[in-house]
Amino acid sequence: MDDRTRRYYDLNAREISERYESIESPIKKYFALAFPKQARIADIGTGTGRDLSALVREGYQDSYGLEPVSSMREQAVARHPELGGRLFPGDLPDDMSALRQIGALVDGIVCSAVLQHLPRARLFDAIYALKEVLCQRGRVLTSIPVADMDLDRESRDEAGRLFNRITPEELELLFTRVGFVSIGRWNDDDALGRQGRRWATMLFELRSLGEHRPLDLIAAVLGQKERKVATYKLALIRALADIALTRPKSVVWRADGFVAVPVDEVAERWILYYWPLFESADFLPQMSGEWKSGAHTLRFEGELSRLIEIYARQGGLASFSVQRREGPLSGNRALAHAELMRKLRTAIREGPVTHAGGSLPARLFGMDGRYILVAAPLWQELSLMGSWIIDALMLRWANLVSELASGDVPPAVVLSVLMKEPDIGHETRVVRAILGSEPRLECVWTGSGLEDPLYEVDHVLPHALWHNNDLWNLMPTQSRINSEKRAKLPTRRLLGSRRSSFLRYWEIYRTHLPARFGAEARAQTGEADPTFTTLFHALVESVEVTALRWGCERWEP
């Protein structure tokens, strides 16, 4: 809970208590569905004590509560004397230590009307904290408001309380990423009778990430039932999966159940995908009929060829990738890129967005201005299974090109080109150039001094898994330490202990390349003007999600 929200509850505890205690607990009716009577329950964010008291009255005698605001705790015990000895100070996500006083892990958690008050950057940490105090197969019963509220530019109501606008679908994805499975959801009117406000009550069970999830929609596009005369649909799904995995906060979760993905994010990836295909020594047709003519006929063929020609003597794709990251292009490069982006937007909108899923009863995608609309359940699949989807998609792409080439180009040849990426050496040289003028460098993982050139540039999130060359992910380290870390992921404890070193290097990067660093930080955090603290929380979240997704070995020097 942020300070302004906490202050509101502290100053208005008596009034709030009178209002909330005038009605019964609105989630009491779900207790029996969620928890067996012998379960040990923790009520996180107890507030006036209404829900915790209801738990005790309903027979959950092994129930306890955490509440960060002392005046609210006082009101709770005054109104519900049976809560004496059951209610402790504690704050989600940073102070859950009081739960250790009750012994073992809890079997269930009630977290009603709490998560909407946390800054968005802390939601992952909050859910992770719930997981750490919950036993396997334990359950979380939580509720959030779903109606659009009248909030100011800082997402605060007239009382100054923070509301992060999280949707039930986005919350479900966050829980699923950490290892929970959604097993129940109910929508209710506001118990206090406030007009226009409804609540989603959701029940999650802690399991593994291996639970079955339907992939029928994506499989239909990748499968044989979907007619493919060009590689557009495959390129669209590859880009969406790539964004879901590596730029999840660049999208907008909408209240209507859709996720809005910037079409330019997709278009920029198409440049990276099709550039090597166009440059290949083997002609690799991307559309039916190209093999006979020996020329590409995609909508953006001329514009992409023009950009490739400009960069032919300027470092090729690697040079373009670096320059594009460092800020707006200039001169003929800017004009060629702008025209290519215009053509790509049209090709994406009128091609795969319109026609993908044509074999299905309903369309998969839509457009709203410069955003591609993806149904939230489909986006969840891309977020959770994207790495596997991309692997399957690349094989389908390679086979399709081989078919379009009448079998004269083996799929293996196509696959090698599809997997080609810009030389990451260009990116590490950029970092070395930035740090060249710094008087003293330290290893980001150990704090030991570095002497140029006897250091290496480490991908915090391994390149083999994330393919991410953003500056926030590139850190100087000792050669020995880099060899030891390799593709392992730093532990949560190590990241926390080295936070100041990250912030120092980010400040250096931002000073030298403000446009590039700012764009990359915004894409990683999803905020218009992210702080280093927000960026660090996003980095930690990405590390933990990657560790859970891949089962990666964790590492400390």
Coordinates of C-alpha atoms in Angstrom, one line a residue:
M1 CA 0.0 0.0 0.0
D2 CA 1.4 3.4 -1.0
D3 CA 1.8 6.2 1.6
R4 CA -1.2 8.4 0.5
T5 CA -3.5 5.4 0.5
R6 CA -2.3 4.3 3.9
R7 CA -2.7 7.8 5.2
Y8 CA -6.3 8.0 4.1
Y9 CA -7.2 4.8 6.0
D10 CA -5.2 5.9 9.0
L11 CA -7.0 9.3 9.3
N12 CA -10.5 7.9 8.5
A13 CA -10.4 4.6 10.3
R14 CA -13.5 5.2 12.4
E15 CA -15.7 6.4 9.6
I16 CA -14.5 3.6 7.3
S17 CA -15.1 1.0 10.0
E18 CA -18.7 2.3 10.5
R19 CA -19.4 2.2 6.8
Y20 CA -17.9 -1.2 6.1
E21 CA -19.3 -2.8 9.2
S22 CA -22.9 -1.8 8.3
I23 CA -23.0 -4.7 5.9
E24 CA -22.0 -8.4 6.1
S25 CA -18.8 -9.6 4.5
P26 CA -19.5 -9.7 0.7
I27 CA -17.1 -12.7 0.1
K28 CA -18.3 -14.8 3.1
K29 CA -20.5 -16.8 0.8
Y30 CA -17.4 -18.1 -1.0
F31 CA -15.5 -19.3 2.1
A32 CA -17.0 -22.8 2.0
L33 CA -16.3 -23.2 -1.7
A34 CA -12.7 -22.0 -1.2
F35 CA -11.5 -23.6 2.0
P36 CA -12.1 -26.8 4.1
K37 CA -13.1 -26.0 7.8
Q38 CA -9.8 -27.3 9.2
A39 CA -7.7 -25.0 7.0
R40 CA -5.3 -22.4 8.4
I41 CA -6.4 -19.1 6.9
A42 CA -4.6 -15.7 6.6
D43 CA -6.6 -12.6 5.9
I44 CA -4.1 -10.2 4.2
G45 CA -5.2 -6.6 4.5
T46 CA -7.7 -7.3 7.3
G47 CA -9.1 -3.7 7.4
T48 CA -12.0 -3.4 9.8
G49 CA -11.9 -7.1 10.7
R50 CA -15.2 -7.9 9.0
D51 CA -13.9 -10.7 6.8
L52 CA -11.6 -12.2 9.5
S53 CA -14.5 -12.1 12.0
A54 CA -16.7 -13.9 9.5
L55 CA -14.1 -16.6 9.0
V56 CA -14.0 -17.3 12.7
R57 CA -17.8 -17.3 13.0
E58 CA -18.0 -19.7 10.0
G59 CA -15.9 -22.2 11.8
Y60 CA -12.4 -21.4 10.6
Q61 CA -10.9 -21.2 14.1
D62 CA -7.3 -21.3 12.8
S63 CA -7.6 -17.9 11.1
Y64 CA -5.3 -14.8 11.5
G65 CA -4.9 -11.4 9.9
L66 CA -2.3 -8.9 8.7
E67 CA -3.2 -5.2 8.6
P68 CA -0.6 -2.4 7.9
V69 CA -2.6 0.5 9.4
S70 CA -2.5 0.6 13.2
S71 CA -5.7 2.6 13.6
M72 CA -7.6 0.1 11.4
R73 CA -6.2 -2.7 13.7
E74 CA -7.5 -0.9 16.7
Q75 CA -11.0 -0.5 15.1
A76 CA -11.0 -4.1 14.1
V77 CA -10.3 -5.4 17.7
A78 CA -12.7 -2.9 19.2
R79 CA -15.5 -4.1 17.0
H80 CA -14.5 -7.7 17.0
P81 CA -13.0 -8.7 20.4
E82 CA -12.6 -12.3 19.2
L83 CA -9.8 -11.0 17.0
G84 CA -7.5 -10.3 19.9
G85 CA -4.3 -12.3 19.4
R86 CA -5.3 -13.1 15.8
L87 CA -4.4 -9.7 14.2
F88 CA -0.8 -8.6 13.5
P89 CA 0.9 -5.7 11.8
G90 CA 2.1 -6.5 8.3
D91 CA 2.2 -5.1 4.8
L92 CA 1.9 -6.8 1.4
P93 CA 4.4 -7.5 -0.2
D94 CA 7.3 -6.3 1.9
D95 CA 6.4 -7.4 5.5
M96 CA 4.8 -10.8 5.9
S97 CA 7.0 -11.8 8.7
A98 CA 4.3 -11.8 11.4
L99 CA 2.8 -14.9 9.8
R100 CA 5.7 -16.8 11.1
Q101 CA 4.3 -16.4 14.6
I102 CA 1.4 -18.8 13.7
G103 CA 3.8 -21.5 12.6
A104 CA 3.6 -23.5 9.4
L105 CA 2.5 -22.3 5.9
V106 CA -1.1 -21.4 5.6
D107 CA -3.6 -23.4 3.7
G108 CA -5.6 -20.4 2.4
I109 CA -5.5 -16.7 2.0
V110 CA -8.2 -14.1 1.9
C111 CA -7.1 -10.9 0.1
S112 CA -10.2 -8.9 -0.4
A113 CA -10.2 -5.3 -1.9
V114 CA -6.4 -5.0 -1.4
L115 CA -4.5 -5.7 -4.6
Q116 CA -6.1 -2.7 -6.5
H117 CA -4.4 -0.4 -4.1
L118 CA -0.8 -1.5 -4.9
P119 CA 1.3 0.2 -7.5
R120 CA 1.3 -1.9 -10.7
A121 CA 5.1 -2.4 -10.4
R122 CA 4.6 -4.2 -7.1
L123 CA 1.7 -6.6 -8.1
F124 CA 4.1 -9.4 -9.1
D125 CA 6.0 -9.0 -5.8
A126 CA 2.7 -9.1 -3.9
I127 CA 1.5 -12.3 -5.6
Y128 CA 5.0 -13.9 -5.2
A129 CA 4.8 -13.0 -1.5
L130 CA 1.4 -14.7 -1.2
K131 CA 2.9 -17.8 -2.8
E132 CA 5.8 -17.9 -0.3
V133 CA 3.5 -18.2 2.7
L134 CA 1.1 -20.7 1.1
C135 CA 1.4 -24.5 1.1
Q136 CA 1.2 -26.5 -2.1
R137 CA -2.4 -26.7 -3.3
G138 CA -3.2 -23.8 -1.0
R139 CA -5.8 -21.3 -2.3
V140 CA -6.1 -17.6 -2.6
L141 CA -9.5 -15.9 -2.5
T142 CA -9.2 -12.3 -3.7
S143 CA -11.5 -9.6 -5.0
I144 CA -10.9 -6.4 -7.1
P145 CA -13.2 -3.8 -8.5
V146 CA -13.9 -4.2 -12.3
A147 CA -15.9 -1.1 -13.1
D148 CA -14.1 2.0 -14.6
M149 CA -13.8 4.5 -11.8
D150 CA -13.4 8.3 -11.9
L151 CA -9.7 8.6 -11.2
D152 CA -7.2 11.4 -11.7
R153 CA -4.1 11.3 -13.9
E154 CA -2.2 9.5 -11.1
S155 CA -5.0 6.8 -10.9
R156 CA -6.3 8.1 -7.6
D157 CA -9.8 8.7 -6.4
E158 CA -11.1 11.9 -4.8
A159 CA -9.8 10.7 -1.4
G160 CA -6.3 10.2 -2.8
R161 CA -6.4 6.4 -2.7
L162 CA -4.4 4.6 -5.5
F163 CA -6.4 2.3 -7.8
N164 CA -4.1 0.5 -10.3
R165 CA -6.9 -0.4 -12.8
I166 CA -5.9 -4.0 -13.0
T167 CA -8.4 -6.2 -14.9
P168 CA -9.4 -9.7 -13.7
E169 CA -7.8 -11.1 -16.9
E170 CA -4.5 -9.4 -16.2
L171 CA -4.6 -10.5 -12.5
E172 CA -5.2 -14.0 -13.6
L173 CA -2.2 -14.0 -15.8
L174 CA 0.0 -12.7 -13.0
F175 CA -1.2 -15.5 -10.7
T176 CA -0.7 -18.1 -13.4
R177 CA 2.8 -17.0 -14.2
V178 CA 3.8 -17.6 -10.5
G179 CA 2.3 -21.1 -10.5
F180 CA -1.4 -20.7 -9.7
V181 CA -4.4 -22.0 -11.6
S182 CA -7.7 -20.2 -11.7
I183 CA -10.4 -22.4 -10.3
G184 CA -13.3 -19.9 -9.8
R185 CA -14.5 -16.5 -10.6
W186 CA -17.7 -14.6 -9.6
N187 CA -19.0 -11.1 -10.4
D188 CA -21.0 -9.2 -7.8
D189 CA -22.7 -5.9 -7.4
D190 CA -21.1 -3.5 -4.9
A191 CA -22.2 -4.5 -1.4
L192 CA -22.4 -0.8 -0.4
G193 CA -24.7 0.0 -3.3
R194 CA -22.3 2.3 -5.1
Q195 CA -23.5 2.9 -8.6
G196 CA -21.5 1.6 -11.5
R197 CA -19.1 -0.4 -9.4
R198 CA -18.9 -4.2 -9.6
W199 CA -16.5 -6.7 -8.1
A200 CA -14.7 -9.8 -9.4
T201 CA -14.0 -12.4 -6.8
M202 CA -11.4 -14.9 -7.9
L203 CA -10.2 -18.2 -6.5
F204 CA -6.7 -19.5 -7.3
E205 CA -5.0 -22.7 -6.3
L206 CA -1.2 -23.1 -6.1
R207 CA 0.0 -25.7 -8.5
S208 CA 2.8 -26.0 -11.1
L209 CA 3.0 -24.3 -14.4
G210 CA 2.4 -27.6 -16.2
E211 CA -1.4 -27.4 -16.1
H212 CA -3.2 -28.0 -19.3
R213 CA -4.3 -24.9 -21.2
P214 CA -6.2 -25.0 -24.5
L215 CA -4.2 -23.9 -27.5
D216 CA -6.8 -24.6 -30.1
L217 CA -7.0 -21.1 -31.5
I218 CA -3.3 -20.8 -32.1
A219 CA -3.0 -24.4 -33.3
A220 CA -5.7 -23.7 -35.9
V221 CA -3.7 -20.8 -37.4
L222 CA -0.5 -22.9 -37.4
G223 CA -2.2 -26.1 -38.5
Q224 CA -3.2 -27.5 -41.8
K225 CA -6.8 -26.3 -41.7
E226 CA -5.8 -22.7 -42.0
R227 CA -5.1 -21.9 -45.7
K228 CA -1.7 -20.2 -46.1
V229 CA -0.6 -18.6 -49.3
A230 CA 1.9 -16.3 -47.6
T231 CA 3.9 -16.2 -44.4
Y232 CA 2.0 -13.1 -43.0
K233 CA 0.0 -15.1 -40.4
L234 CA 3.1 -16.9 -39.1
A235 CA 5.0 -13.6 -38.9
L236 CA 2.1 -12.0 -36.9
I237 CA 1.8 -14.8 -34.4
R238 CA 5.6 -14.9 -34.0
A239 CA 5.7 -11.2 -33.3
L240 CA 2.8 -11.4 -30.8
A241 CA 4.4 -14.3 -28.9
D242 CA 7.7 -12.4 -28.9
I243 CA 6.1 -9.3 -27.5
A244 CA 4.2 -11.3 -24.9
L245 CA 7.4 -12.9 -23.7
T246 CA 9.8 -10.0 -23.8
R247 CA 7.7 -6.8 -23.9
P248 CA 4.6 -7.8 -21.8
K249 CA 4.2 -4.3 -20.4
S250 CA 4.1 -2.5 -23.7
V251 CA 0.5 -3.7 -24.2
V252 CA -2.7 -2.3 -22.7
W253 CA -5.2 -4.5 -20.9
R254 CA -8.6 -3.2 -21.8
A255 CA -11.8 -3.4 -19.7
D256 CA -13.6 -5.1 -22.6
G257 CA -11.6 -8.3 -22.4
F258 CA -9.0 -7.5 -25.1
V259 CA -5.3 -6.7 -25.0
A260 CA -4.2 -3.8 -27.3
V261 CA -0.8 -4.4 -28.9
P262 CA 0.9 -1.5 -30.6
V263 CA 1.0 -2.4 -34.3
D264 CA 4.4 -0.6 -34.6
E265 CA 5.9 -3.2 -32.1
V266 CA 4.8 -5.9 -34.5
A267 CA 6.0 -4.0 -37.6
E268 CA 9.5 -3.5 -36.1
R269 CA 9.8 -7.2 -35.5
W270 CA 8.7 -7.9 -39.1
I271 CA 11.7 -6.0 -40.3
L272 CA 14.0 -8.2 -38.3
Y273 CA 12.2 -11.4 -39.5
Y274 CA 12.1 -10.6 -43.2
W275 CA 15.4 -8.8 -43.6
P276 CA 17.5 -12.0 -43.5
L277 CA 15.0 -13.8 -45.7
F278 CA 15.4 -11.1 -48.4
E279 CA 19.2 -11.1 -48.1
S280 CA 19.6 -14.9 -48.3
A281 CA 21.8 -16.3 -51.0
D282 CA 19.0 -18.8 -51.6
F283 CA 15.8 -17.3 -52.9
L284 CA 13.2 -18.0 -50.2
P285 CA 9.6 -17.3 -51.4
Q286 CA 7.2 -15.9 -48.9
M287 CA 4.1 -16.0 -51.0
S288 CA 2.5 -18.3 -53.5
G289 CA 3.8 -17.7 -57.0
E290 CA 7.1 -16.1 -56.1
W291 CA 9.1 -19.2 -56.9
K292 CA 8.4 -19.0 -60.6
S293 CA 9.1 -15.3 -60.9
G294 CA 12.1 -15.3 -58.6
A295 CA 11.1 -12.1 -57.0
H296 CA 9.4 -11.2 -53.7
T297 CA 5.9 -9.8 -54.1
L298 CA 5.0 -9.0 -50.5
R299 CA 3.3 -5.6 -50.0
F300 CA 6.4 -4.1 -48.5
E301 CA 9.0 -5.7 -50.8
G302 CA 10.1 -2.5 -52.4
E303 CA 10.4 -0.6 -49.2
L304 CA 12.3 -3.3 -47.3
S305 CA 14.6 -3.8 -50.3
R306 CA 15.4 -0.1 -50.3
L307 CA 16.3 -0.1 -46.6
I308 CA 18.5 -3.2 -47.1
E309 CA 20.2 -1.5 -50.0
I310 CA 20.9 1.7 -47.9
Y311 CA 22.5 -0.4 -45.2
A312 CA 24.4 -2.7 -47.5
R313 CA 27.6 -0.7 -47.0
Q314 CA 26.8 0.5 -43.5
G315 CA 26.9 -2.7 -41.4
G316 CA 23.7 -4.4 -42.6
L317 CA 21.0 -5.5 -40.2
A318 CA 23.2 -5.3 -37.2
S319 CA 24.0 -1.6 -37.9
F320 CA 20.3 -0.9 -38.5
S321 CA 19.3 -2.6 -35.3
V322 CA 21.8 -0.5 -33.2
Q323 CA 20.9 2.8 -34.9
R324 CA 17.2 2.1 -34.5
R325 CA 17.7 1.5 -30.8
E326 CA 19.8 4.7 -30.3
G327 CA 17.0 7.0 -31.5
P328 CA 15.3 8.3 -34.6
L329 CA 17.1 7.7 -37.9
S330 CA 18.1 10.6 -40.1
G331 CA 18.3 11.4 -43.8
N332 CA 17.5 8.8 -46.4
R333 CA 17.5 6.1 -43.7
A334 CA 14.7 7.8 -41.9
L335 CA 12.7 8.3 -45.0
A336 CA 13.1 4.7 -46.1
H337 CA 12.2 3.4 -42.6
A338 CA 9.1 5.6 -42.4
E339 CA 7.8 4.4 -45.7
L340 CA 8.5 0.8 -44.8
M341 CA 6.6 1.2 -41.5
R342 CA 3.7 2.7 -43.4
K343 CA 3.5 -0.3 -45.8
L344 CA 4.0 -2.8 -42.9
R345 CA 1.1 -1.3 -41.0
T346 CA -1.2 -1.7 -44.0
A347 CA 0.1 -5.2 -44.7
I348 CA -0.5 -6.3 -41.1
R349 CA -4.0 -4.7 -40.8
E350 CA -5.3 -5.9 -44.2
G351 CA -3.5 -9.2 -44.2
P352 CA -3.2 -11.4 -41.1
V353 CA -5.2 -9.3 -38.7
T354 CA -8.2 -9.6 -41.1
H355 CA -7.7 -13.1 -42.3
A356 CA -6.0 -15.2 -39.5
G357 CA -8.4 -17.6 -38.1
G358 CA -10.5 -17.7 -41.2
S359 CA -11.2 -21.4 -40.6
L360 CA -12.7 -20.6 -37.1
P361 CA -16.2 -19.4 -36.3
A362 CA -15.0 -16.0 -35.0
R363 CA -12.0 -13.8 -36.0
L364 CA -9.0 -13.9 -33.7
F365 CA -7.9 -10.3 -34.1
G366 CA -9.2 -6.8 -34.6
M367 CA -7.8 -3.3 -34.9
D368 CA -8.4 -0.1 -33.0
G369 CA -6.4 2.8 -34.5
R370 CA -2.7 1.7 -34.3
Y371 CA -3.4 -1.2 -31.9
I372 CA -4.0 -4.8 -32.7
L373 CA -6.7 -6.3 -30.4
V374 CA -6.1 -9.7 -29.1
A375 CA -8.6 -11.5 -26.9
A376 CA -7.3 -11.7 -23.3
P377 CA -7.4 -15.6 -23.1
L378 CA -5.4 -15.8 -26.3
W379 CA -2.9 -13.3 -25.0
Q380 CA -2.5 -15.4 -21.8
E381 CA -1.7 -18.4 -23.9
L382 CA 0.9 -16.4 -25.9
S383 CA 2.4 -15.2 -22.6
L384 CA 2.6 -18.6 -20.9
M385 CA 3.4 -20.8 -23.9
G386 CA 5.0 -18.3 -26.3
S387 CA 8.4 -20.0 -26.4
W388 CA 6.9 -23.3 -27.4
I389 CA 4.6 -21.6 -29.9
I390 CA 7.5 -19.8 -31.5
D391 CA 9.5 -23.1 -31.8
A392 CA 6.5 -24.8 -33.5
L393 CA 5.9 -21.7 -35.7
M394 CA 9.4 -21.6 -37.0
L395 CA 9.2 -25.2 -38.1
R396 CA 5.9 -24.5 -39.9
W397 CA 7.4 -21.4 -41.5
A398 CA 10.4 -23.3 -42.8
N399 CA 8.2 -26.1 -44.1
L400 CA 5.8 -23.6 -45.8
V401 CA 8.7 -21.8 -47.6
S402 CA 10.0 -25.1 -48.7
E403 CA 6.5 -26.0 -50.1
L404 CA 6.3 -22.6 -51.9
A405 CA 9.7 -23.4 -53.4
S406 CA 8.3 -26.7 -54.7
G407 CA 10.6 -28.5 -52.4
D408 CA 13.8 -27.2 -54.0
V409 CA 14.9 -25.4 -50.8
P410 CA 15.1 -27.8 -47.8
P411 CA 13.4 -26.6 -44.6
A412 CA 16.7 -26.7 -42.7
V413 CA 18.1 -24.0 -45.0
V414 CA 15.1 -21.8 -44.4
L415 CA 15.2 -22.5 -40.6
S416 CA 18.8 -21.3 -40.4
V417 CA 17.9 -18.0 -42.0
L418 CA 14.8 -17.6 -39.8
M419 CA 16.9 -18.0 -36.7
K420 CA 19.4 -15.4 -37.8
E421 CA 19.7 -12.4 -35.5
P422 CA 21.7 -9.2 -35.5
D423 CA 25.3 -9.7 -34.2
I424 CA 25.1 -9.0 -30.5
G425 CA 28.7 -8.0 -30.6
H426 CA 27.5 -4.6 -31.9
E427 CA 25.5 -4.2 -28.8
T428 CA 28.3 -5.1 -26.4
R429 CA 30.6 -2.7 -28.2
V430 CA 28.0 0.1 -27.7
V431 CA 28.2 -0.6 -23.9
R432 CA 32.0 -0.6 -24.0
A433 CA 32.0 2.7 -25.8
I434 CA 29.7 4.3 -23.2
L435 CA 31.7 3.0 -20.3
G436 CA 35.1 3.9 -21.8
S437 CA 35.1 7.4 -20.2
E438 CA 34.1 6.2 -16.8
P439 CA 36.9 6.5 -14.2
R440 CA 36.1 3.4 -12.2
L441 CA 34.1 0.3 -13.2
E442 CA 32.9 -2.5 -11.0
C443 CA 31.7 -6.0 -11.7
V444 CA 27.9 -5.7 -11.4
W445 CA 27.8 -9.1 -9.6
T446 CA 30.7 -8.9 -7.2
G447 CA 31.5 -5.2 -6.8
S448 CA 35.2 -5.9 -7.7
G449 CA 37.0 -3.4 -9.8
L450 CA 37.2 -3.9 -13.6
E451 CA 40.2 -3.0 -15.8
D452 CA 39.5 -2.4 -19.5
P453 CA 39.6 -4.5 -21.6
L454 CA 39.6 -7.4 -19.1
Y455 CA 35.9 -7.5 -18.6
E456 CA 32.9 -8.7 -20.5
V457 CA 29.3 -7.5 -21.1
D458 CA 26.8 -9.9 -19.5
H459 CA 23.2 -10.3 -20.5
V460 CA 21.4 -10.4 -17.1
L461 CA 18.5 -12.2 -18.8
P462 CA 20.5 -14.7 -21.0
H463 CA 20.4 -13.9 -24.7
A464 CA 19.7 -17.6 -25.5
L465 CA 16.4 -17.3 -23.7
W466 CA 15.3 -13.7 -24.1
H467 CA 17.2 -12.4 -27.2
N468 CA 17.2 -9.0 -25.5
N469 CA 19.9 -6.5 -26.1
D470 CA 18.3 -3.6 -24.2
L471 CA 20.8 -1.5 -22.3
W472 CA 19.1 -2.3 -18.9
N473 CA 19.9 -5.9 -19.6
L474 CA 23.6 -5.4 -20.4
M475 CA 26.0 -5.2 -17.5
P476 CA 29.9 -5.2 -17.2
T477 CA 31.3 -8.1 -15.3
Q478 CA 34.6 -9.9 -14.8
S479 CA 35.4 -12.5 -17.5
R480 CA 35.7 -15.2 -14.9
I481 CA 32.3 -14.4 -13.4
N482 CA 30.7 -14.2 -16.8
S483 CA 31.9 -17.6 -17.7
E484 CA 30.7 -18.9 -14.4
K485 CA 27.2 -17.4 -14.8
R486 CA 26.7 -18.3 -18.5
A487 CA 23.0 -19.0 -19.1
K488 CA 22.1 -19.2 -15.4
L489 CA 19.8 -16.6 -13.8
P490 CA 20.8 -14.5 -10.8
T491 CA 19.0 -15.3 -7.5
R492 CA 16.5 -12.9 -6.1
R493 CA 18.8 -12.3 -3.2
L494 CA 21.7 -11.4 -5.5
L495 CA 19.7 -9.0 -7.5
G496 CA 18.5 -7.2 -4.4
S497 CA 22.1 -7.0 -3.0
R498 CA 23.4 -5.5 -6.3
R499 CA 20.6 -3.1 -6.9
S500 CA 22.7 0.1 -6.4
S501 CA 25.2 -1.1 -9.1
F502 CA 22.4 -1.6 -11.6
L503 CA 21.1 1.9 -10.9
R504 CA 24.5 3.4 -11.3
Y505 CA 25.0 1.8 -14.7
W506 CA 21.5 2.7 -15.8
E507 CA 22.2 6.4 -14.9
I508 CA 25.4 6.2 -17.1
Y509 CA 23.5 4.6 -20.0
R510 CA 20.7 7.2 -19.8
T511 CA 23.2 10.1 -19.8
H512 CA 24.9 8.9 -23.0
L513 CA 21.9 7.5 -24.9
P514 CA 18.8 9.1 -23.4
A515 CA 16.4 8.3 -26.3
R516 CA 17.4 4.7 -26.5
F517 CA 17.4 4.0 -22.8
G518 CA 14.1 5.8 -22.3
A519 CA 12.4 3.9 -25.1
E520 CA 13.7 0.5 -23.8
A521 CA 12.7 1.3 -20.2
R522 CA 9.2 2.4 -21.2
A523 CA 8.8 -0.8 -23.2
Q524 CA 10.0 -3.0 -20.3
T525 CA 7.9 -1.3 -17.6
G526 CA 4.8 -0.1 -19.6
E527 CA 5.0 3.3 -18.0
A528 CA 5.4 6.7 -19.7
D529 CA 8.1 8.0 -17.4
P530 CA 9.5 5.0 -15.4
T531 CA 11.8 5.5 -12.5
F532 CA 14.9 3.3 -12.0
T533 CA 13.0 1.7 -9.1
T534 CA 10.1 0.7 -11.3
L535 CA 12.6 -0.6 -14.0
F536 CA 14.4 -2.7 -11.3
H537 CA 11.1 -4.3 -10.2
A538 CA 10.3 -5.1 -13.8
L539 CA 13.8 -6.7 -14.2
V540 CA 13.3 -8.8 -11.1
E541 CA 9.8 -9.9 -12.3
S542 CA 11.3 -10.9 -15.7
V543 CA 14.0 -13.0 -14.1
E544 CA 11.5 -14.8 -11.8
V545 CA 9.1 -15.4 -14.7
T546 CA 11.9 -16.7 -16.9
A547 CA 13.1 -19.0 -14.1
L548 CA 9.6 -20.4 -13.6
R549 CA 9.0 -20.8 -17.3
W550 CA 12.3 -22.6 -18.2
G551 CA 13.2 -24.2 -14.8
C552 CA 16.6 -22.3 -15.1
E553 CA 19.4 -22.9 -12.6
R554 CA 19.9 -20.0 -10.3
W555 CA 23.3 -18.5 -9.6
E556 CA 25.3 -16.5 -7.1
P557 CA 29.1 -15.8 -7.4

